[in-house]
Short mmCIF file of C-alpha atoms in Angstrom, two decimals:
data_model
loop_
_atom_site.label_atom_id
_atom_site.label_comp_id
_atom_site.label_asym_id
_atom_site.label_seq_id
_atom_site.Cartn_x
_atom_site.Cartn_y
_atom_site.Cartn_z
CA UNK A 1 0.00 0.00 0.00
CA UNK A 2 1.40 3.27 -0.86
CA UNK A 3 1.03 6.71 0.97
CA UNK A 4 -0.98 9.78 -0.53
CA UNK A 5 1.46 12.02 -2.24
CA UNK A 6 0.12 14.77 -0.11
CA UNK A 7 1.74 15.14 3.26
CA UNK A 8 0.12 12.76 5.77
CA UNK A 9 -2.73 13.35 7.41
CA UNK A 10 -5.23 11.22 8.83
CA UNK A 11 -7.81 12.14 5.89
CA UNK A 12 -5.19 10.83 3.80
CA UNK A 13 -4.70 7.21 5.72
CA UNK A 14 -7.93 7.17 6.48
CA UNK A 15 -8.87 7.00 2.77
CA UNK A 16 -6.42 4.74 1.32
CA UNK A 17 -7.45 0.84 1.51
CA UNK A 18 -4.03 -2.05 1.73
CA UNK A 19 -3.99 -4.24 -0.91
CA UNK A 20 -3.25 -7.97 -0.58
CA UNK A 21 -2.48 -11.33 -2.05
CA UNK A 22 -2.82 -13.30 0.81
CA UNK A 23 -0.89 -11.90 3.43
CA UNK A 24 1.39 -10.41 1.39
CA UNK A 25 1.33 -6.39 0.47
CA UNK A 26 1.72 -5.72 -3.10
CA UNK A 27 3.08 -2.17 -2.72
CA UNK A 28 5.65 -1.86 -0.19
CA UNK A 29 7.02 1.11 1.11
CA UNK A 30 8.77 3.58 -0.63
CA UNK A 31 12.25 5.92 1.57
CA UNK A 32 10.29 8.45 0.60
CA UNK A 33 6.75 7.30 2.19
CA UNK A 34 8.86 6.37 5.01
CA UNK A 35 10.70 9.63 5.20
CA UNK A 36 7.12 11.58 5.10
CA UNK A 37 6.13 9.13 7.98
CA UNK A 38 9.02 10.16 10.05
CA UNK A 39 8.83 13.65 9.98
CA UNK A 40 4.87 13.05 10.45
CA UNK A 41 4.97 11.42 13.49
CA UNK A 42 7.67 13.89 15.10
CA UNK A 43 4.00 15.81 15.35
CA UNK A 44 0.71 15.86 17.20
CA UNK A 45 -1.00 12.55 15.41
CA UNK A 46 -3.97 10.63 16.73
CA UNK A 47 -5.01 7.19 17.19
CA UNK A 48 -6.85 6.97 14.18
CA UNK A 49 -3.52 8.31 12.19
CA UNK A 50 -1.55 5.57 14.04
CA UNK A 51 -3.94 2.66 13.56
CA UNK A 52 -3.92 3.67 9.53
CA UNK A 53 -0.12 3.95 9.57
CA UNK A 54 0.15 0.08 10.92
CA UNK A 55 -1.97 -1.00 8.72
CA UNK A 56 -0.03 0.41 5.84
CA UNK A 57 3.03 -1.06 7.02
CA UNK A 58 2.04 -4.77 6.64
CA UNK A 59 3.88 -6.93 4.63
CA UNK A 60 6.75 -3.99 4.74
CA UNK A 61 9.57 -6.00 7.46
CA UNK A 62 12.38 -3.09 5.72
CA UNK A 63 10.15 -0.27 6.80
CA UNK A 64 8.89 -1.90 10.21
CA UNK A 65 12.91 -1.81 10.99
CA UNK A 66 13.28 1.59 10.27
CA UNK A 67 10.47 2.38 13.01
CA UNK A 68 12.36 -0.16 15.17
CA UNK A 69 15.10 2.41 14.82
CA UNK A 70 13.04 5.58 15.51
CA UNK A 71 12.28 4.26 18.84
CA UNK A 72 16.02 4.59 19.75
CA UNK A 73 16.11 8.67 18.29
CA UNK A 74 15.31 11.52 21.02
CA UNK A 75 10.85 12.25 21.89
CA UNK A 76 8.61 13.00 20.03
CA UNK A 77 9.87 10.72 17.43
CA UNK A 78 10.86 7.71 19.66
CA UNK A 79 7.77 8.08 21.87
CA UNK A 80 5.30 7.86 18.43
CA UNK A 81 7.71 5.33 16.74
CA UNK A 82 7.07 2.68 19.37
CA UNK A 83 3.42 3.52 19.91
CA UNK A 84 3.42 2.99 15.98
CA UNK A 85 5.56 -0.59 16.48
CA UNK A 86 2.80 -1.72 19.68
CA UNK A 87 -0.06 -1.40 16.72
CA UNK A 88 1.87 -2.89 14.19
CA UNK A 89 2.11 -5.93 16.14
CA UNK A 90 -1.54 -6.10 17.16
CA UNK A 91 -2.31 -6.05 13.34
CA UNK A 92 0.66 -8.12 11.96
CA UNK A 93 2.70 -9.91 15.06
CA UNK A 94 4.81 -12.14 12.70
CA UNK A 95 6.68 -8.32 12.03
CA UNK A 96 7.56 -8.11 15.50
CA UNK A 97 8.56 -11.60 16.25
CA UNK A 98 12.05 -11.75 14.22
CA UNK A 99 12.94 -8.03 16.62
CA UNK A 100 12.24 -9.16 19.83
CA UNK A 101 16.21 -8.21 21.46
CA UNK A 102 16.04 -5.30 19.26
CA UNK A 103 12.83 -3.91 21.19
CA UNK A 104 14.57 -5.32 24.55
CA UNK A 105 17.27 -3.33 24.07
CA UNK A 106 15.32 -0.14 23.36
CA UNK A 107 13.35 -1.06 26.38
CA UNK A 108 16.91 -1.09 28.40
CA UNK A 109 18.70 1.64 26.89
CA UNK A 110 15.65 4.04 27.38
CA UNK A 111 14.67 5.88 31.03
CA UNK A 112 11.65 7.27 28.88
CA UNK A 113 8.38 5.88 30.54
CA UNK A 114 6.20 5.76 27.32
CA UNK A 115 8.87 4.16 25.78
CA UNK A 116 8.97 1.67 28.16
CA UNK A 117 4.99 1.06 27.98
CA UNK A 118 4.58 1.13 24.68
CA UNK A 119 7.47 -1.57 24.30
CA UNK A 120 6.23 -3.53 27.20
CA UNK A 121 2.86 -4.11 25.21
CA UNK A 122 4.42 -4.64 21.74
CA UNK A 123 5.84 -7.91 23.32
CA UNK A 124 2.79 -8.82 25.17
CA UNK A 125 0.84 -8.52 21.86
CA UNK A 126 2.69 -11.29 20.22
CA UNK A 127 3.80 -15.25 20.88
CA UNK A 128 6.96 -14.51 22.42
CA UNK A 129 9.89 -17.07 23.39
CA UNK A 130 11.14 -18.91 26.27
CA UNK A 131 13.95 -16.09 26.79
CA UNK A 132 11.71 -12.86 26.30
CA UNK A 133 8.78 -14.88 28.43
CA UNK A 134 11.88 -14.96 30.96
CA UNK A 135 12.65 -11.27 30.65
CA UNK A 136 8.88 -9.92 31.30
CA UNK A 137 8.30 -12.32 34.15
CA UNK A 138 11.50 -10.36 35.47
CA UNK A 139 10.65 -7.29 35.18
CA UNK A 140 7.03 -7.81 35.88
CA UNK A 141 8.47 -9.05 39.49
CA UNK A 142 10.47 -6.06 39.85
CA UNK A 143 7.82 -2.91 38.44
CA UNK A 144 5.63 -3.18 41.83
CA UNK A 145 8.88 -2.61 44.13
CA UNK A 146 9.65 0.51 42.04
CA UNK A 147 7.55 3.57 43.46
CA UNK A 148 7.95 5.16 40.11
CA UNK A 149 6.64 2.67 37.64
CA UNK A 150 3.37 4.65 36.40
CA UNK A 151 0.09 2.84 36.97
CA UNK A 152 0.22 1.49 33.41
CA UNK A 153 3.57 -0.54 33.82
CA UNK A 154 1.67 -1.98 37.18
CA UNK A 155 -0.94 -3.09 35.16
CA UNK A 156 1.13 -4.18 32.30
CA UNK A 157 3.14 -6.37 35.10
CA UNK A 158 -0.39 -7.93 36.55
CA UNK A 159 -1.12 -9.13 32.93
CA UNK A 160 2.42 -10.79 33.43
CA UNK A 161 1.78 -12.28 36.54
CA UNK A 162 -2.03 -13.35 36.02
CA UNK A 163 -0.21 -15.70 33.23
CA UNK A 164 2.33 -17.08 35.56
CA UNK A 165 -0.11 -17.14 38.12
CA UNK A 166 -2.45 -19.46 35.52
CA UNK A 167 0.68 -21.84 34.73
CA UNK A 168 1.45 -22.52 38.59
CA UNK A 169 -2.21 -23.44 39.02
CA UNK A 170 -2.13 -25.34 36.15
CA UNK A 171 0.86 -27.44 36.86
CA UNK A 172 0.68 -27.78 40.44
CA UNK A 173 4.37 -25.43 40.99
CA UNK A 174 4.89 -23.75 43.85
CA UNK A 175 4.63 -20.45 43.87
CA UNK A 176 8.13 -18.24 44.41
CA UNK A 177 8.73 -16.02 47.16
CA UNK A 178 9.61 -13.03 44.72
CA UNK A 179 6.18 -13.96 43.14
CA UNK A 180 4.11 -14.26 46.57
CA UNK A 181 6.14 -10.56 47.48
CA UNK A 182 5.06 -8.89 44.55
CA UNK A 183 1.88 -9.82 45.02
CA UNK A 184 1.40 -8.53 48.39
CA UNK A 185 2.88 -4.95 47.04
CA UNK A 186 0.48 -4.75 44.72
CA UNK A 187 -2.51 -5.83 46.82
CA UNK A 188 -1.57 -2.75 48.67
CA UNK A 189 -1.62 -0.27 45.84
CA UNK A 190 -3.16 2.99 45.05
CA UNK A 191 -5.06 1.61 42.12
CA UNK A 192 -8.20 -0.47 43.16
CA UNK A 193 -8.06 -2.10 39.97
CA UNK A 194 -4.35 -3.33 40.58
CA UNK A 195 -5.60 -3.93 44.52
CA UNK A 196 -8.22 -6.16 43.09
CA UNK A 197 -6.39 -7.85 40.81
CA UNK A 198 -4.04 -8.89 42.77
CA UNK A 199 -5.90 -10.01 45.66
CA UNK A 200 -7.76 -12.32 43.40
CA UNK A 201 -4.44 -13.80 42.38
CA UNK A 202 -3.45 -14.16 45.89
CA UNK A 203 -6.64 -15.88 46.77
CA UNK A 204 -6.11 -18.53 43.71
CA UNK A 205 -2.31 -19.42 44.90
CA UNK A 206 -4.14 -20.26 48.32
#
């Protein structure tokens, strides 16, 4: 699918349709769609923009590593880059898959919260590996000792947990004392929702 010539807008997204054989994009995208994109999304742009802008990216793994790349550059860009990469994954996770230590590295090198979020739910959107699985358990048992996690990264880490949580049922494990801790941190928090949440967890591990 090919941008309008026109700079983008959302009109412009909006309007255009992808085109497919299969799964496969006919049109990819051009440096200089890609180039527009860039300096579009170092702007205000809305959901509706971004959604469009995913969408026009499928079947395009050449210009989905460019926005890996933009996520790395200084805000605005990096901040709309990877809330562009979280809804390319939710449309096409197969682009994300083959990118996963790329994105943990951005995650790592960054002390940007959105960047952070946004990355945290690009690899919750997709089938991830043993290793990543590994990685968000981690940090999903470290975000509720960490006073300045926004709300969003403690409910990011719940979705984290409410899996593990599942598996240990499941299987009969016991659960781990970092687990059980985190847990009780979060059964204390400011957020009801996280409160509740985690109290139901508690009650399941007995």
């Amino acid at each position: 699918m090919k941008f309008c010539s026109a700079p983008l807008t959302k009109a412009c997204l909006s309007s255009a349709e992808p085109i497919f054989i299969g799964n496969k994009t006919i049109e990819k995208v051009s440096e200089e769609e890609l180039a527009r994109l860039k300096s579009r999304l170092t702007t205000g742009v809305g959901k509706d923009f971004v959604s469009n802008a995913s969408e026009a990216l499928r079947g395009s793994p050449d210009a989905v590593d460019e926005v890996v790349l933009w996520c790395s550059e200084p805000p605005p860009l990096s901040r709309k880059a990877a809330w562009l990469l979280h809804n390319v994954a939710l449309v096409e996770p197969g682009a994300i898959l083959r990118r996963e230590a790329e994105l943990v590295r951005i995650f790592d090198d960054s002390e940007d919260p959105s960047i952070h979020r946004e990355i945290f739910r690009c690899l919750l959107a997709v089938p991830h590996s043993s290793e990543i699985a590994a990685y968000l358990l981690e940090l999903a048992l470290l975000i509720p000792h960490d006073p300045s996690q926004p709300i969003a990264m403690r409910h990011l880490a719940l979705r984290v947990l409410d899996h593990h949580v599942e598996r240990i049922f499941q299987e009969g494990l016991t659960p781990s004392d970092s687990l059980l801790q985190a847990l009780d941190v979060l059964r204390q928090d400011a957020s009801h929702v996280c409160r509740n949440h985690a109290k139901r967890l508690l009650e399941k591990l007995g």
